[in-house]
Short mmCIF file of C-alpha atoms in Angstrom, two decimals:
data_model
loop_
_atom_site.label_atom_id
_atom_site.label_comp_id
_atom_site.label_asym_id
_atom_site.label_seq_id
_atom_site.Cartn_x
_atom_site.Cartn_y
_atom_site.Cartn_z
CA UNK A 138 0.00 0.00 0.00
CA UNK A 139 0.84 3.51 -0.92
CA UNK A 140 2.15 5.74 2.49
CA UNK A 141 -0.44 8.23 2.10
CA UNK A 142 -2.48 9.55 5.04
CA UNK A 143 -4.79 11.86 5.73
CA UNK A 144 -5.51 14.15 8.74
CA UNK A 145 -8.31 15.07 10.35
CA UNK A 146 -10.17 11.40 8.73
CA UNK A 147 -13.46 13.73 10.12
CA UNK A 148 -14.18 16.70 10.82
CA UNK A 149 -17.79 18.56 11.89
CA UNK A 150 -17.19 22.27 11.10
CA UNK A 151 -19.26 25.92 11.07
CA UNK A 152 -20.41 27.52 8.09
CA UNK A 153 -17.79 30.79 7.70
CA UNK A 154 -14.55 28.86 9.52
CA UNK A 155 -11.23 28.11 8.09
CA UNK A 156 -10.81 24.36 7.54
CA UNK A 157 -7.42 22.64 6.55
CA UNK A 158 -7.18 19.41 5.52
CA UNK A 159 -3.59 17.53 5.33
CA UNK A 160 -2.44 15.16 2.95
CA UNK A 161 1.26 13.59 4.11
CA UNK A 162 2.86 10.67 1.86
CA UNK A 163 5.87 8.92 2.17
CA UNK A 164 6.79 7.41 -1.39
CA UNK A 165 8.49 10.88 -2.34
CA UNK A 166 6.15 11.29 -5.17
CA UNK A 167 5.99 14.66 -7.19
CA UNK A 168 2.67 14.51 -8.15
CA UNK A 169 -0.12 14.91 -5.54
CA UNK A 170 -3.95 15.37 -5.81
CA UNK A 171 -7.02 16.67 -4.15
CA UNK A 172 -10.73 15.31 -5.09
CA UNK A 173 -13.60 15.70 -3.68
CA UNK A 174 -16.20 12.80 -3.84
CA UNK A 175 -20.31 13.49 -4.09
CA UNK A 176 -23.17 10.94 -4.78
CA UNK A 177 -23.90 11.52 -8.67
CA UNK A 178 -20.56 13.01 -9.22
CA UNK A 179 -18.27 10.27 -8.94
CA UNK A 180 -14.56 12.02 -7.68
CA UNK A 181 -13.85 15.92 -9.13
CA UNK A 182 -10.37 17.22 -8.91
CA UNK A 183 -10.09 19.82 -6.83
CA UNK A 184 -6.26 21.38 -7.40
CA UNK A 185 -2.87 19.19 -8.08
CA UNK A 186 0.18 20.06 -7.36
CA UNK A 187 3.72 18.97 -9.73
CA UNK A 188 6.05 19.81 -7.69
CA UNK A 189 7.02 22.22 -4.20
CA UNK A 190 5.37 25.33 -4.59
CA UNK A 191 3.66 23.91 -8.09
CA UNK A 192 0.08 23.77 -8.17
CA UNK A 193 -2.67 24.48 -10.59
CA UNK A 194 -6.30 24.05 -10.44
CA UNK A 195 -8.70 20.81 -11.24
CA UNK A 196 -12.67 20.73 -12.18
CA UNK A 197 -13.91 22.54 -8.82
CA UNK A 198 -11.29 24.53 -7.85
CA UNK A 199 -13.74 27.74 -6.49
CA UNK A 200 -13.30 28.15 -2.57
CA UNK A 201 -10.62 26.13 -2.23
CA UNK A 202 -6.75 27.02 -2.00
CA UNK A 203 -3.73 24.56 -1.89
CA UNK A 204 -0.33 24.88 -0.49
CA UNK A 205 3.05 22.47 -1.10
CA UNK A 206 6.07 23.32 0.82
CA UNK A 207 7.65 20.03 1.21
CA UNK A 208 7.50 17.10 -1.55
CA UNK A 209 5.29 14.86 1.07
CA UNK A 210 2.54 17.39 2.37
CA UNK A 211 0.05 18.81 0.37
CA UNK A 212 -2.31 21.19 2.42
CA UNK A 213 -6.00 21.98 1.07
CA UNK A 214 -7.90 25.10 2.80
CA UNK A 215 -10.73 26.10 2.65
CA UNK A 216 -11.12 29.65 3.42
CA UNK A 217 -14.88 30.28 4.39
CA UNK A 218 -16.60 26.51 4.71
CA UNK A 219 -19.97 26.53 3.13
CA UNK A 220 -22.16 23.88 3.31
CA UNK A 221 -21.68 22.89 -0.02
CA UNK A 222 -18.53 21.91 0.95
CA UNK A 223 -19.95 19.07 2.64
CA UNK A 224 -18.14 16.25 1.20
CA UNK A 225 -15.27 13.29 1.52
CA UNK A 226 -12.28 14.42 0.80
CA UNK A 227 -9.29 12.13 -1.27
CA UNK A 228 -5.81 13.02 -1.67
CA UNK A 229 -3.83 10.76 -4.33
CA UNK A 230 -0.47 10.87 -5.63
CA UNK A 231 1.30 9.89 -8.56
CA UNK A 232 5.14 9.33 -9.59
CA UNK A 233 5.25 10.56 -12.81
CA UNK A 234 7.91 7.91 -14.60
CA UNK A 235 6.55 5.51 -17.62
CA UNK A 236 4.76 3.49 -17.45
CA UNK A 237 3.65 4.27 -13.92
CA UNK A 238 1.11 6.94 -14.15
CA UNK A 239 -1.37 5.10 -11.66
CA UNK A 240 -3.33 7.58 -8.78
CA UNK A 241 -2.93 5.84 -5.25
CA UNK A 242 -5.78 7.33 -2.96
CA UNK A 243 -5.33 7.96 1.07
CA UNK A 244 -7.95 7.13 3.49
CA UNK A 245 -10.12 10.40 2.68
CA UNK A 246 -11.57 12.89 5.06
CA UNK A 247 -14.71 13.30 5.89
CA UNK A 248 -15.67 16.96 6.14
CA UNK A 249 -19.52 18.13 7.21
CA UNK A 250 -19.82 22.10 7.30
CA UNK A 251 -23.37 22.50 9.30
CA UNK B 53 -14.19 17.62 -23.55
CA UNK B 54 -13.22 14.14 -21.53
CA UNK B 55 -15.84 12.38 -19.75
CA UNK B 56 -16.55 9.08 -18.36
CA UNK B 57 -20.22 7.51 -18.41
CA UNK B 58 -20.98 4.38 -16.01
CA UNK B 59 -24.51 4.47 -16.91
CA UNK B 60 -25.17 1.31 -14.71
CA UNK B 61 -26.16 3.17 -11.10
CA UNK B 62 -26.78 0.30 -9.09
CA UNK B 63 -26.22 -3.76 -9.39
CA UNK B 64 -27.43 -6.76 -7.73
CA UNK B 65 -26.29 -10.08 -8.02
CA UNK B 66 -26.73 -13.29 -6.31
CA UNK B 67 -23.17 -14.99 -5.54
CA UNK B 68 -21.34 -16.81 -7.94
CA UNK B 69 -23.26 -15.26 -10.80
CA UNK B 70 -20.92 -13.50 -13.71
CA UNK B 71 -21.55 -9.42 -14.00
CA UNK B 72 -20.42 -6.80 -16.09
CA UNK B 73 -19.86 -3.31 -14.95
CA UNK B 74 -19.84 -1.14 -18.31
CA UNK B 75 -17.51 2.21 -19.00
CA UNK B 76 -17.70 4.66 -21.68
CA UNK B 77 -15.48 7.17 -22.25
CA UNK B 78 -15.01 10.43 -24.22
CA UNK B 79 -11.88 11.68 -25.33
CA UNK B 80 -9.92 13.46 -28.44
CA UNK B 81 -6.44 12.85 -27.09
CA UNK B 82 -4.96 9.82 -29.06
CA UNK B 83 -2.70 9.10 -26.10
CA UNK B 84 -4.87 8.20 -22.94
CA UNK B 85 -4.47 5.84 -20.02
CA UNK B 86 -8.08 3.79 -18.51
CA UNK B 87 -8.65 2.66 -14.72
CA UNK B 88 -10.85 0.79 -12.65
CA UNK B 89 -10.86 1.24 -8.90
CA UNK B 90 -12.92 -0.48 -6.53
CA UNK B 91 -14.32 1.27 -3.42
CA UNK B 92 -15.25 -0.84 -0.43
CA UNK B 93 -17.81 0.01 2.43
CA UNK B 94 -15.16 1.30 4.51
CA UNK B 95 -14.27 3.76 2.32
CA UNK B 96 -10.81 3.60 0.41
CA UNK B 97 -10.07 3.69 -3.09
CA UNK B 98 -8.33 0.27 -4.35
CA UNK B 99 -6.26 0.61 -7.76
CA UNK B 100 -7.29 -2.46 -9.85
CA UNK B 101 -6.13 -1.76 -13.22
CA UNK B 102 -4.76 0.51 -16.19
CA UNK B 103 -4.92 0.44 -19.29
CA UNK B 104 -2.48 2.46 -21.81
CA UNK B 105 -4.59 3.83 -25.20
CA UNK B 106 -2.44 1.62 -27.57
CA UNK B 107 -2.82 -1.68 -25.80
CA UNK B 108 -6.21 -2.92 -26.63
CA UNK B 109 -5.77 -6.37 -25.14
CA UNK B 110 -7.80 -7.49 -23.18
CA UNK B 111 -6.72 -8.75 -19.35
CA UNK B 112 -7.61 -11.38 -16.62
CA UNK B 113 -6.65 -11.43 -13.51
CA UNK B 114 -8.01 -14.18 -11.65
CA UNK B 115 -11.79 -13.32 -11.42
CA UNK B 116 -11.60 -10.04 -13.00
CA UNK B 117 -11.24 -9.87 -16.73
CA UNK B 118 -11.15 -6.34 -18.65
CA UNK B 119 -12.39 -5.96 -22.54
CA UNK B 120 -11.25 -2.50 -24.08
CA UNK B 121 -12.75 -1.66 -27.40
CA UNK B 122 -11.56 1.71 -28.71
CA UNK B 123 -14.00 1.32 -31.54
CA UNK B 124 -16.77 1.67 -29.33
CA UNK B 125 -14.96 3.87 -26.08
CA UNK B 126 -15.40 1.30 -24.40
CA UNK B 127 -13.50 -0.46 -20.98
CA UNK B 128 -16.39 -3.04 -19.37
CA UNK B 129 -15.16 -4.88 -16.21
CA UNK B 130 -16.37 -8.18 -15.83
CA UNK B 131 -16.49 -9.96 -12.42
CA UNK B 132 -16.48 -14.02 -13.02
CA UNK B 133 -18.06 -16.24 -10.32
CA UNK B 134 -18.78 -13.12 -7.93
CA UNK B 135 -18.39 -13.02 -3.93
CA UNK B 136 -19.82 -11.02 -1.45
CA UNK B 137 -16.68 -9.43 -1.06
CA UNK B 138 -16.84 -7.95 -4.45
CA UNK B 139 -19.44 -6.16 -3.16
CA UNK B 140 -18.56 -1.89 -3.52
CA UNK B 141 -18.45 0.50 -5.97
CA UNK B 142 -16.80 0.55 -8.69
CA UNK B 143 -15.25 4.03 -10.81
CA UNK B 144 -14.00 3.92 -13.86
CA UNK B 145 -11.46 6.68 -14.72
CA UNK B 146 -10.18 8.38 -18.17
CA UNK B 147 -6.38 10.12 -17.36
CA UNK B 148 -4.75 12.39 -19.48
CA UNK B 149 -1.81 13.80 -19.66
CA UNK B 150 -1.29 17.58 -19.88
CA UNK B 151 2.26 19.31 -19.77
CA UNK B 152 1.87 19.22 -15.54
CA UNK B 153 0.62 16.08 -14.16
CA UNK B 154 -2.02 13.63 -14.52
CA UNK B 155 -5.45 14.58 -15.07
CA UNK B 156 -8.17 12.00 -14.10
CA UNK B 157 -11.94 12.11 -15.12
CA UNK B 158 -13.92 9.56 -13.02
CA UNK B 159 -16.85 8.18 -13.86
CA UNK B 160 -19.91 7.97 -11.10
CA UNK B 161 -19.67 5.18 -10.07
CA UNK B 162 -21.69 1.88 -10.25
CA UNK B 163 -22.58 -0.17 -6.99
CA UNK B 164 -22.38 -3.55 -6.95
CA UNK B 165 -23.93 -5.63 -4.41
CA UNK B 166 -23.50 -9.56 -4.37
CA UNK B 167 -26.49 -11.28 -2.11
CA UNK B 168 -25.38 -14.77 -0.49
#
């Protein structure tokens, strides 16, 4: 298995409050993901990041910002919850060498903004 | 546009009966890599298979047998002889590959349930 984990796995939040979610792997990959998953939506991409202090946006990137300071921790905040933002969160990681271009998901996190 | 369509919601199955879980995908890039990846009740994501654009063959892997068709954009997942323990949901995924990582486009999902 892949040495990703995730921290908090749950978390029960205000509408309005600064959340960050952590996302810490241990395989030295460059490549690391965010996603959120929602019934009828399957997983979105939230942001990536290709390297410290590389990141670029996914499908639902709005209300969400993403920091990378070291290769193995890839922070997601979310500025002002909403309740929309109600929602498991995934982080994945990649290591970007042929033919390996396979995601490996952590545990997710489990985020309710009430 | 990419996009991946698991039009199959929900599946039931009584044990030891063959299914099929169906993917169609939508892409222009001529280079393009296909996934499965099973999801359990407890939550994680389990990497079962990928598939590289030019390799059309198909694969088995004990139970689990994969038939890609680019003629029809298609990567099915067949389950032989099911188990209970196959029971979870299944995503499909289409990645790309843009100058800066890998892009992923996951399908919804389809749940498969497997009655004793």
């Amino acid at each position: 298995d892949a040495g990703i984990t995730q921290s908090p796995r749950h978390k029960v939040t205000e509408t309005g409050t600064p959340v960050t979610l952590r996302c810490h792997q241990t395989e030295n990959h460059r490549y690391m993901y965010w996603y959120r998953q929602d019934p009828g939506h399957g997983l979105r991409l939230i942001h990536y990041s290709y390297g410290v202090k590389d990141t670029d946006k996914g499908e639902v990137s709005d209300g969400y910002s993403v920091s990378r300071s070291k290769t193995e921790d890839f922070l997601l905040t979310l500025e002002s919850a909403t309740s929309s933002q109600t929602s498991v969160y995934f982080c994945a990681i990649s290591e970007r060498t042929i033919p390996s271009d396979t995601q490996y998901f952590g545990p997710g996190t489990r985020l309710t903004v009430l | 546009a990419q996009k991946v369509t698991q039009a199959q919601t929900e599946i039931s199955v009584v044990e030891k009966e063959d299914v099929t879980l169906d993917c169609v995908y939508e892409t222009r890039d001529t280079t393009y890599y296909l996934f499965w990846y099973k999801q359990p009740p407890s939550g994680e994501l389990v990497f079962l298979i990928r598939r590289n654009s030019f390799d059309e063959q198909n694969e088995i892997s004990g139970r689990y047998s994969w038939n890609f068709q680019k003629s029809t954009s298609s990567f099915n997942f067949t389950i032989t002889a099911s188990q209970v323990v196959d029971s979870a949901v299944y995503f499909c995924a289409l990645g790309r590959r843009p100058n800066t990582g890998n892009q992923f486009y996951f399908g919804t999902g389809t749940s498969l349930t497997v009655i004793p």
